Coordinates of C-alpha atoms in Angstrom, one line a residue:
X1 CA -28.3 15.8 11.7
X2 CA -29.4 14.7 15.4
X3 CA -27.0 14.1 17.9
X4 CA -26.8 11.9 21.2
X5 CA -28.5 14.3 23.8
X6 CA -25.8 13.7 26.3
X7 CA -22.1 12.6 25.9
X8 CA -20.1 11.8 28.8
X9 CA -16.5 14.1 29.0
X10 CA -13.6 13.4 31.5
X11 CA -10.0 15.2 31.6
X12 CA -6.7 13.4 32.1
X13 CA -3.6 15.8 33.2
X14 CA -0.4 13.6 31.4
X15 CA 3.3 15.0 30.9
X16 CA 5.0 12.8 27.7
X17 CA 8.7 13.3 27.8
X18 CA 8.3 13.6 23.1
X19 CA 5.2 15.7 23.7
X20 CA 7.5 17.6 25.5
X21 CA 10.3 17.7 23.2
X22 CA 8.3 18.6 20.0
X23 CA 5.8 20.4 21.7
X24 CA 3.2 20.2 19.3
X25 CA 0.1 17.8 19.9
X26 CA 0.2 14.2 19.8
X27 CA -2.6 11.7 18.3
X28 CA -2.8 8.5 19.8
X29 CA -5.8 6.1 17.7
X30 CA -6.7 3.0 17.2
X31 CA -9.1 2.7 14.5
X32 CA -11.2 -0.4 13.3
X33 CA -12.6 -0.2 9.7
X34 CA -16.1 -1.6 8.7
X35 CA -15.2 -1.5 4.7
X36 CA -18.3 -3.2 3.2
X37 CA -20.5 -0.1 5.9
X38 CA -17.8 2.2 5.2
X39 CA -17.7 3.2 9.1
X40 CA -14.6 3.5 11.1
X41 CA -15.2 3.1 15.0
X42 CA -12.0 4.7 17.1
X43 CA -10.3 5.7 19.6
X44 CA -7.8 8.7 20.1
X45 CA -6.1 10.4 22.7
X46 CA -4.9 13.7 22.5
X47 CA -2.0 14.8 24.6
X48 CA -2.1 18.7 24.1
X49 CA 0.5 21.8 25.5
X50 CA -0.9 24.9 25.9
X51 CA 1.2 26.9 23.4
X52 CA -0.5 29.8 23.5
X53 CA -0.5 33.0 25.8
X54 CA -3.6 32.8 27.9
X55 CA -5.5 30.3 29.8
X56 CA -7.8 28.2 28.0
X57 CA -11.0 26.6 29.9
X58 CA -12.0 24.6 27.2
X59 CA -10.8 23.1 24.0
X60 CA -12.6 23.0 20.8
X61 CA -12.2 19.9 18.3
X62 CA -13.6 20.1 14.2
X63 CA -15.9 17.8 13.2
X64 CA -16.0 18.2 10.0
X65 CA -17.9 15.6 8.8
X66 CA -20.6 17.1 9.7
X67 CA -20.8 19.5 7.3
X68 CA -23.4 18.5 4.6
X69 CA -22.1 20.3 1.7
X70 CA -18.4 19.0 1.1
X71 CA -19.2 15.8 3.2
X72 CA -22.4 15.0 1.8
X73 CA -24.3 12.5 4.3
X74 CA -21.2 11.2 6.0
X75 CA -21.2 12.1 9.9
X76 CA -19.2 11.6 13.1
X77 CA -20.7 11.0 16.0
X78 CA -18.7 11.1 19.8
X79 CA -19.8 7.8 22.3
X80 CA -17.5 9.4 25.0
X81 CA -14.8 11.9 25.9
X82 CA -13.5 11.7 28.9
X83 CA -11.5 14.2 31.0
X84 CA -9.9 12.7 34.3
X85 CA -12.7 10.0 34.8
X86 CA -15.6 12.9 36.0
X87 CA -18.2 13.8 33.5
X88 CA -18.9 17.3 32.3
X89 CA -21.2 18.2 29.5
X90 CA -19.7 19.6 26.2
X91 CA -21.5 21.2 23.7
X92 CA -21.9 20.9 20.2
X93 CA -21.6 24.3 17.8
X94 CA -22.0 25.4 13.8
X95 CA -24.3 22.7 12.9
X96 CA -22.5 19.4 14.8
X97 CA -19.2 20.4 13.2
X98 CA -17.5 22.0 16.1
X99 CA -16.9 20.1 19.9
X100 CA -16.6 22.3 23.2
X101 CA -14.7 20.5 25.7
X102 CA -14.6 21.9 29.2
X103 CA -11.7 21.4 31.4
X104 CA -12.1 21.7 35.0
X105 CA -9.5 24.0 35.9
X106 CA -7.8 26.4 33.4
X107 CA -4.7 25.1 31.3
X108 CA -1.7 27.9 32.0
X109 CA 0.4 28.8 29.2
X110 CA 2.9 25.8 28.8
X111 CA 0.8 23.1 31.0
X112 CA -0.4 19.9 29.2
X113 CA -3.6 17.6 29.1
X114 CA -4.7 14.6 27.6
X115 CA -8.5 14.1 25.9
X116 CA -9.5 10.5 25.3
X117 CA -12.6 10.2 22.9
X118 CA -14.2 7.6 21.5
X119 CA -16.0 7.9 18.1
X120 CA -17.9 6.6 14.7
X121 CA -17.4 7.7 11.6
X122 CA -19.4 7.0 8.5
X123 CA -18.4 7.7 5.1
X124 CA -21.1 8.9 2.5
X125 CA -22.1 6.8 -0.6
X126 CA -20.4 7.5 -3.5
X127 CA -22.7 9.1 -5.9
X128 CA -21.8 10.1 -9.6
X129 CA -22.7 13.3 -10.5
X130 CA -20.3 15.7 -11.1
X131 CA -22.2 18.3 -12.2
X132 CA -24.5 18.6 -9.2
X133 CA -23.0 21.7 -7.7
X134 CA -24.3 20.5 -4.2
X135 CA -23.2 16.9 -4.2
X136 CA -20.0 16.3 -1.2
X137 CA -16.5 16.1 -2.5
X138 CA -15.7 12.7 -2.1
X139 CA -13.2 12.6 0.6
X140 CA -15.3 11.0 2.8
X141 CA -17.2 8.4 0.6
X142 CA -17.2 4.7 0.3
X143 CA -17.3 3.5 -3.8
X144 CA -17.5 -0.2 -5.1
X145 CA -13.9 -0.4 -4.4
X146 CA -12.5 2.7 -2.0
X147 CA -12.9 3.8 1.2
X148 CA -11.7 7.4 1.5
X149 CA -11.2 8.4 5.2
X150 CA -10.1 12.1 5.7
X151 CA -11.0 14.5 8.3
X152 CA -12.6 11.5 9.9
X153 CA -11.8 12.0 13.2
X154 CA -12.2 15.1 15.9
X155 CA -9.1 17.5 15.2
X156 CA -8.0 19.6 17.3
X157 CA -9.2 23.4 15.8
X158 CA -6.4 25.4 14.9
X159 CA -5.5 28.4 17.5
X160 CA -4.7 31.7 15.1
X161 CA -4.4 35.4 16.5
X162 CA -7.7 35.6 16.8
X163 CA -8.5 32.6 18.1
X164 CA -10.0 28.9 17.7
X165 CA -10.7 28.6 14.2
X166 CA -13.8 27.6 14.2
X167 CA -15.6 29.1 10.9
X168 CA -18.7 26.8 9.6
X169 CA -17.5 24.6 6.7
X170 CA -18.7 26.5 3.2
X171 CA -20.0 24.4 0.3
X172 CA -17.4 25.1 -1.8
X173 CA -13.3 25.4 -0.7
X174 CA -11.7 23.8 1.8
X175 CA -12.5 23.4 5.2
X176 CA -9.6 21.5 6.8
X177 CA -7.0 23.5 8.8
X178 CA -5.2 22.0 11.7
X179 CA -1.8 22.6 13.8
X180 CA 0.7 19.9 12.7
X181 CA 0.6 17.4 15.2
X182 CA 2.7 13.7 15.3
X183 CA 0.3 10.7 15.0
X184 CA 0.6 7.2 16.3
X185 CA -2.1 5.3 14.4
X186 CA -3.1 1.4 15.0
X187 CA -5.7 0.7 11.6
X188 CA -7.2 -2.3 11.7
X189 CA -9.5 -3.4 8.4
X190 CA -10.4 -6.5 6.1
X191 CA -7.2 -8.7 4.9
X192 CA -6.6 -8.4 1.4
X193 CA -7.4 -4.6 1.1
X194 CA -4.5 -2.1 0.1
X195 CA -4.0 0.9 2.5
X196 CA -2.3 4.3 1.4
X197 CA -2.2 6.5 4.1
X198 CA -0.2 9.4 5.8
X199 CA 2.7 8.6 7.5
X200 CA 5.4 5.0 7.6
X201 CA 4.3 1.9 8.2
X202 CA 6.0 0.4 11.3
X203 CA 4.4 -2.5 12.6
X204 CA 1.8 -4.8 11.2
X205 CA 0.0 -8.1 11.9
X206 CA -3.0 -10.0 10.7
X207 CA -5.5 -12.8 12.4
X208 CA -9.0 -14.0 11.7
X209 CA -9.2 -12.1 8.4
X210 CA -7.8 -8.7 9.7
X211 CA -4.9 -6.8 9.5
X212 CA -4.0 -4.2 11.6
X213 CA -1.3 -1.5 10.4
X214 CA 0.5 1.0 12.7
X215 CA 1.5 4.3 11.5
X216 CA 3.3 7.0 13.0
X217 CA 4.1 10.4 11.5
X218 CA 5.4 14.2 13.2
X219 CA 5.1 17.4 11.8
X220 CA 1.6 16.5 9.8
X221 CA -1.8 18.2 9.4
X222 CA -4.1 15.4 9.2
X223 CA -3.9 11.5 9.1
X224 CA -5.7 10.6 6.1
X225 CA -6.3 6.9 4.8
X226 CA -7.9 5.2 1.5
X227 CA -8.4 1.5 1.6
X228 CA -8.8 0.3 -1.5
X229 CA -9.1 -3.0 -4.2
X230 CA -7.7 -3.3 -7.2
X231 CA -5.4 -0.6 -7.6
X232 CA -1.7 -0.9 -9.1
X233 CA 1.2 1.0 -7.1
X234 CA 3.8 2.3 -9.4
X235 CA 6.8 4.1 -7.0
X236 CA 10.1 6.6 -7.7
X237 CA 12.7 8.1 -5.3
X238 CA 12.7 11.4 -6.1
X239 CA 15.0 14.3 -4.0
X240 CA 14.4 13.2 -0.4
X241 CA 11.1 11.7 -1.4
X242 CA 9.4 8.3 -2.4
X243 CA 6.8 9.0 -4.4
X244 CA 4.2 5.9 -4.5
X245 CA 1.0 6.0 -7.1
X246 CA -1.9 3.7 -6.6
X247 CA -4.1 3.9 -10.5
X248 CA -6.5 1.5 -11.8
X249 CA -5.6 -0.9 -14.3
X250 CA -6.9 1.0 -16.8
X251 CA -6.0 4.1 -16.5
X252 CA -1.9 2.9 -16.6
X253 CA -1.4 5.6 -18.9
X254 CA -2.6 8.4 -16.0
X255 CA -0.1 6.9 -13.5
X256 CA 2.6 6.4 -16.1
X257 CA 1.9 10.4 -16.7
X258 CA 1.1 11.4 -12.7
X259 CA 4.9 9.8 -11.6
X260 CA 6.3 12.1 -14.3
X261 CA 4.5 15.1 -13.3
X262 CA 5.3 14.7 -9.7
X263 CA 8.7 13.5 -10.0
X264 CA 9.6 16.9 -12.0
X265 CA 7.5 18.8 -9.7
X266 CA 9.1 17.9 -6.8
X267 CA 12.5 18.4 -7.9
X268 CA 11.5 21.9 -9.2
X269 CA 9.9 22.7 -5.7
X270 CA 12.6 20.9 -3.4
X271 CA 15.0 23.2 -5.4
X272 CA 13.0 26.7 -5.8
X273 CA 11.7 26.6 -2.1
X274 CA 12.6 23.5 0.3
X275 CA 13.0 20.1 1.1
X276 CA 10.0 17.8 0.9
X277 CA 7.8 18.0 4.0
X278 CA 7.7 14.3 3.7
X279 CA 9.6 11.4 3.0
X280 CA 6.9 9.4 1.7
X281 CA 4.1 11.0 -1.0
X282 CA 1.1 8.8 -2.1
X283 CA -0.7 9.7 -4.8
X284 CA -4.3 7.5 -5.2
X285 CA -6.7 7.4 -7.4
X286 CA -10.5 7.6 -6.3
X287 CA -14.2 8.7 -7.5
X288 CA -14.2 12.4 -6.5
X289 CA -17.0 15.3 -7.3
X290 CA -16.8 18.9 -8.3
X291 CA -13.1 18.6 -7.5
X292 CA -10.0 17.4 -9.6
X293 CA -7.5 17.0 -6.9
X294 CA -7.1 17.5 -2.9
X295 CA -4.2 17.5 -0.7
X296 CA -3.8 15.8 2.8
X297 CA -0.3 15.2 4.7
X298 CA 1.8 13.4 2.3
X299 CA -1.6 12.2 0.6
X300 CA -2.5 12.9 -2.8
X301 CA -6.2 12.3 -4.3
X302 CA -6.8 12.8 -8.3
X303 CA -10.1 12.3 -9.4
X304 CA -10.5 8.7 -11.3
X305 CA -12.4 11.5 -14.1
X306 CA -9.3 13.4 -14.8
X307 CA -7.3 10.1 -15.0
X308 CA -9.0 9.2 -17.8
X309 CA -7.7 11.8 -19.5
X310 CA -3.8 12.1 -18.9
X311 CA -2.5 13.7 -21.8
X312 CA -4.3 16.9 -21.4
X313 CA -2.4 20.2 -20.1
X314 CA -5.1 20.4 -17.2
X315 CA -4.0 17.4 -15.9
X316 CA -0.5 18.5 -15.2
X317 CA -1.5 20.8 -13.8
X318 CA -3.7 19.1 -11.4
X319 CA -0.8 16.9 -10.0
X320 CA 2.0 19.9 -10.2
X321 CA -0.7 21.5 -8.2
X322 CA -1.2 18.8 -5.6
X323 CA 2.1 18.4 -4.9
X324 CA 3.2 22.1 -4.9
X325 CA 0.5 21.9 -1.6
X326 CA 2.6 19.7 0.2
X327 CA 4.8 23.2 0.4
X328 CA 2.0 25.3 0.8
X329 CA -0.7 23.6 3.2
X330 CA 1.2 20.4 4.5
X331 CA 4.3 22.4 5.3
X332 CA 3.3 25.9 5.5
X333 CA -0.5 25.9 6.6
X334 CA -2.9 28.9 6.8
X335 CA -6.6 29.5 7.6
X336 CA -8.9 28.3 4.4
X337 CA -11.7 30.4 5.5
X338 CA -9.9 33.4 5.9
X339 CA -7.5 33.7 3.9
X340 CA -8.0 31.2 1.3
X341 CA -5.5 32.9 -1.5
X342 CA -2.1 31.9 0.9
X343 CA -2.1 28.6 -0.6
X344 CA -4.2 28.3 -3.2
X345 CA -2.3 31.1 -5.1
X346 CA 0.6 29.4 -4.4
X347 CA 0.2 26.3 -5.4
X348 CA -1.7 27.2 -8.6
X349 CA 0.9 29.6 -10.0
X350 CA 3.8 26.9 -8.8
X351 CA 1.9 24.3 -11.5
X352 CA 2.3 27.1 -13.8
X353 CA 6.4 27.4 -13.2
X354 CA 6.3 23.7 -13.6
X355 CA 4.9 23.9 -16.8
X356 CA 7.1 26.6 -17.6
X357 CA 10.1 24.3 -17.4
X358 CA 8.3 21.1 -18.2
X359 CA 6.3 22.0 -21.1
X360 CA 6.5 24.1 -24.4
X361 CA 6.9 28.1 -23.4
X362 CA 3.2 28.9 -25.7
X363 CA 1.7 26.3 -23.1
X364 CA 2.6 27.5 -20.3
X365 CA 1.8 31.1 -21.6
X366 CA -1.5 30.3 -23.0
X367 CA -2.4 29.1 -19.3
X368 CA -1.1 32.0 -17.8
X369 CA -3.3 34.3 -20.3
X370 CA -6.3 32.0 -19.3
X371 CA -5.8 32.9 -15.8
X372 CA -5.5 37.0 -16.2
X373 CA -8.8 36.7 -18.5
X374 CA -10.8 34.9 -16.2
X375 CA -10.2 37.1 -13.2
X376 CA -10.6 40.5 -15.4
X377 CA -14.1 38.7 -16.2
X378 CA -15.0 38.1 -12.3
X379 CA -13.2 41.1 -11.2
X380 CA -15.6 43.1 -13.2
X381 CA -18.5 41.0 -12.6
X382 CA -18.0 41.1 -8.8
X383 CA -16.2 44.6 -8.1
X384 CA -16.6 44.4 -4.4
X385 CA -14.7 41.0 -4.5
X386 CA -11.0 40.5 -4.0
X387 CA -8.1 38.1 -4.1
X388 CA -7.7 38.3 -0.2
X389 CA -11.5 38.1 0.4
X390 CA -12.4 35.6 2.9
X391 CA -14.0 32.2 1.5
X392 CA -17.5 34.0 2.8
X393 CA -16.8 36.9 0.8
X394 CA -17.5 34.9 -3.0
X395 CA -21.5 33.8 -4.0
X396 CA -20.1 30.7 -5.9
X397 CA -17.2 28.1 -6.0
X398 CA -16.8 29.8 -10.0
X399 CA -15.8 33.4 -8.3
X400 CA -14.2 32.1 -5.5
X401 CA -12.0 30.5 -8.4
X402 CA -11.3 33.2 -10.7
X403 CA -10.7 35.0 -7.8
X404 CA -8.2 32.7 -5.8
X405 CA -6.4 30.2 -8.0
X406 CA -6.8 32.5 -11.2
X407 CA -6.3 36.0 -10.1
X408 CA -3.9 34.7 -7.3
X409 CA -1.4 33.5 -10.0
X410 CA -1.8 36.4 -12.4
X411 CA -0.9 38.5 -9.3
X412 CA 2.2 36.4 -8.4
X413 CA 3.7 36.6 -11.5
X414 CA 3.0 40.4 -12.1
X415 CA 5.2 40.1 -8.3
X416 CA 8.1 37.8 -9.7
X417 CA 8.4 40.0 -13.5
X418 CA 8.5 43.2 -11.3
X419 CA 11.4 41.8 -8.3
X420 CA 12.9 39.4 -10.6
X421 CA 13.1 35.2 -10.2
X422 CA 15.9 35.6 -7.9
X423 CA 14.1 38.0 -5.6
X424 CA 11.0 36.5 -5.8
X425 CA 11.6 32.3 -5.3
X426 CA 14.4 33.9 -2.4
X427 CA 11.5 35.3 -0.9
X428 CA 9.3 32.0 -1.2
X429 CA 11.9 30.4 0.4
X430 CA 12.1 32.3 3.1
X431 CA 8.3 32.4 4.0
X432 CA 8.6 28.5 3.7
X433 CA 11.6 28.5 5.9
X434 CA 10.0 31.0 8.3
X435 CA 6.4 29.4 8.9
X436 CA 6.9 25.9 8.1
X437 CA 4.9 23.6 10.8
X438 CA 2.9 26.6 11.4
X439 CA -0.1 28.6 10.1
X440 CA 1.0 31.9 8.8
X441 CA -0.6 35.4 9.4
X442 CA -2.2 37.0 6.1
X443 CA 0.1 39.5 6.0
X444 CA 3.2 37.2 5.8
X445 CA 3.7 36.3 2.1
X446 CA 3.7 39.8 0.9
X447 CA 6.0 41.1 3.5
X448 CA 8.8 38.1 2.2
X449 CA 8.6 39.8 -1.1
X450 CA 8.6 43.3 -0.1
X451 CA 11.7 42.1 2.5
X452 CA 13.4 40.2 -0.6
X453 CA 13.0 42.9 -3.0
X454 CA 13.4 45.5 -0.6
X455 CA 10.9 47.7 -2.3
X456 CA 7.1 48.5 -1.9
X457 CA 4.5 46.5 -3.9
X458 CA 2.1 49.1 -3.2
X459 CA 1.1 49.4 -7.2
X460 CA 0.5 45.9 -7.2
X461 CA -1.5 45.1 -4.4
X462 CA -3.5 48.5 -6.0
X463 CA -3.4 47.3 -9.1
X464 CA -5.0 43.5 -8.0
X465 CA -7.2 45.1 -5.5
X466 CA -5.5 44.2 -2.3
X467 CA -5.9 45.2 0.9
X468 CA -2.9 47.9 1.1

């Protein structure tokens, strides 16, 4: 996709007595929705801390939407950065998804900056065809009557131990990792359109056919949005949470079945591990491909495909799973790319001890035995594979599967059967409570169950073809 030739950059040196405090980046946007061109034109300021222990001349922002394969034909284009009012050039990187900002004179540990840029967004057409293995996720995609906004806007690339994460999007997986920031967020869209975003509503207003919503969240990954027509909210206070879901008419049934699943799930999770990450969980229903589910901050999408069929086991599993990542992705993030299984493990062998106490003991078990059989398959059709391979590592979203969410889970419970539950959810705690608001090193979640147990897991990780 082309790009402007030549964007204007300028840096902005700002101290914020919060930004301070919670020393952890700060969003500042103000967004104005097109909904019938699906476009989003913004604003956002980024005040940033240098948190890490060296210098940095330059700060890298994801554009993800520039990545054809998950995002299909949406884009985001930058009209201007600016950086103190003087214009430097930046450079674009890993096909238009990754933004080099220079800053005129190197940010020491614990110094702060502000970037101001201003940008369009354009969502992708919805396109129905889920079995074209190449067709974009959805996330990003105006339908007849949603507009799903996520990753929408630059995000600040995540800084790990070896670096800026900035690994090329892959056409199957996620993409999306990110610090966890706080957001203030002025929308502005059509009146008469519903919007289910991350974060609490503080402030709103409307004139000349427009409302404008402000939103303001800490501690999150991502501000996502849908703005939609003609869906039916449906709410419960569950634990610390209130859980909102936003169906179609006709797929009551679905979000009769989705508040169950989440409710329980949630209470399982808030007593096995932690405290919600959020106070507020939305769960929405919208036209997605080649996915059932993703997870944003406090953000829920469930395929309108799967809704239509609520009663199934799989579908349970899709929103156990969902929510479980609001543990293991919202709260406790980790680098997709890399090391893919930290979450993904997680949060599909959590939907399996939710079915354990939800559903009949042979269900659970027959999932469980589906699992083991479908990594034994892939492990011995792709030998050189592994659990803890890299997203790169796997030829095909199937392997990547059976490798990840399938071989993931039969791993973890051959973990919990050898330690024991109380070792083994003490030990998930602990990695919660450890690295929540943070991304955690690879190494982490095996260490919490060796330090819980006190005992090697050498045979294990041998016996799933870990790294030792």
């Amino acid at each position: 996709m082309g790009r402007e030739s030549s964007i204007a950059v300028a840096c902005l040196v700002a101290l914020l007595a919060s930004f301070v405090v919670f020393g952890e980046p700060h969003y500042s946007m103000d967004l104005s929705v097109d909904f019938a061109a699906g476009t989003v034109l913004g604003s956002l300021r980024l005040d940033y801390r240098n948190a890490t222990d060296l210098p940095q001349t330059e700060l890298f922002f994801r554009l993800y939407p520039n990545a054809i394969h998950i995002y299909g034909d949406a884009s985001l284009r930058l009209l201007a950065v600016e950086v103190g009012g003087s214009s430097v050039e930046p450079r674009l990187f890993v096909e238009d998804t990754v933004l080099m900002v220079p800053l005129f004179i190197p940010l020491q540990p614990g110094e702060t900056t502000s970037i101001e840029l201003t940008f369009k967004a354009s969502a992708s057409s919805h396109v129905p065809d889920p079995q074209d293995e190449l067709l974009n996720y959805g996330i990003l995609t105006k339908s007849e009557g949603a507009l799903v906004l996520t990753s929408f806007y630059p995000i600040l690339a995540a800084y790990t131990e070896e670096g800026w994460a900035i690994d090329p999007p892959f056409p199957f997986g996620d993409a999306l990792s990110a610090e966890t920031a706080s957001y203030d967020v002025r929308l502005t869209f059509p009146s008469g359109l519903t919007s289910i975003t991350t974060g609490k509503l503080v402030e709103q207003t409307s004139s000349f056919g427009s409302t404008t919503h402000r939103f303001t969240i800490d501690q999150a990954r991502d501000f996502s949005a849908v703005l939609a027509t003609g869906l039916m909210e449906q709410t419960a206070s569950v634990g610390t949470s209130t859980l909102h879901v936003w169906f179609t008419p006709g797929h009551s049934n679905a979000a009769r079945r989705a508040i169950d699943v989440a409710s329980a799930s949630i209470e399982l999770f808030e007593l096995l591990i932690a405290p919600s990450p959020f106070d507020d969980i939305d769960i929405v229903e919208v036209p997605l491909n080649r996915v059932a589910g993703v997870e944003f901050s406090g953000l829920i999408l469930v395929s309108s495909s799967y809704a239509a069929q609520p009663s199934t086991t799989f579908y349970d599993i899709i929103v156990s799973h969902e929510i479980a990542h609001q543990w293991f992705y919202a709260g406790v993030g980790n680098d997709p790319i890399e090391s893919p299984w930290l979450d993904e493990s997680l949060a599909t062998y959590l939907s399996y001890v939710f079915l354990e106490a939800a559903a009949p003991l042979r269900t659970a078990a027959r999932e469980l035995v589906g699992w083991q059989s479908t990594f034994e398959r892939a492990r011995a059709e792709h030998p050189d594979a592994a659990i803890d391979s890299p997203l790169y590592a796997f030829p095909d979203s199937s392997t990547y599967s059976a490798f990840v969410y399938s071989g993931g889970a039969a791993m973890l419970d051959a973990i919990r059967r050898e330690i024991g539950d109380a070792a083994f959810f003490a030990a998930l705690a602990t990695y919660y409570a450890q690295y929540e608001h943070h991304l955690a090193p690879e190494p982490a979640l095996m260490a919490a169950f060796e330090e819980a147990c006190a005992c090697s897991l050498a045979a294990i990780r041998s016996e799933f073809g870990l790294d030792p």
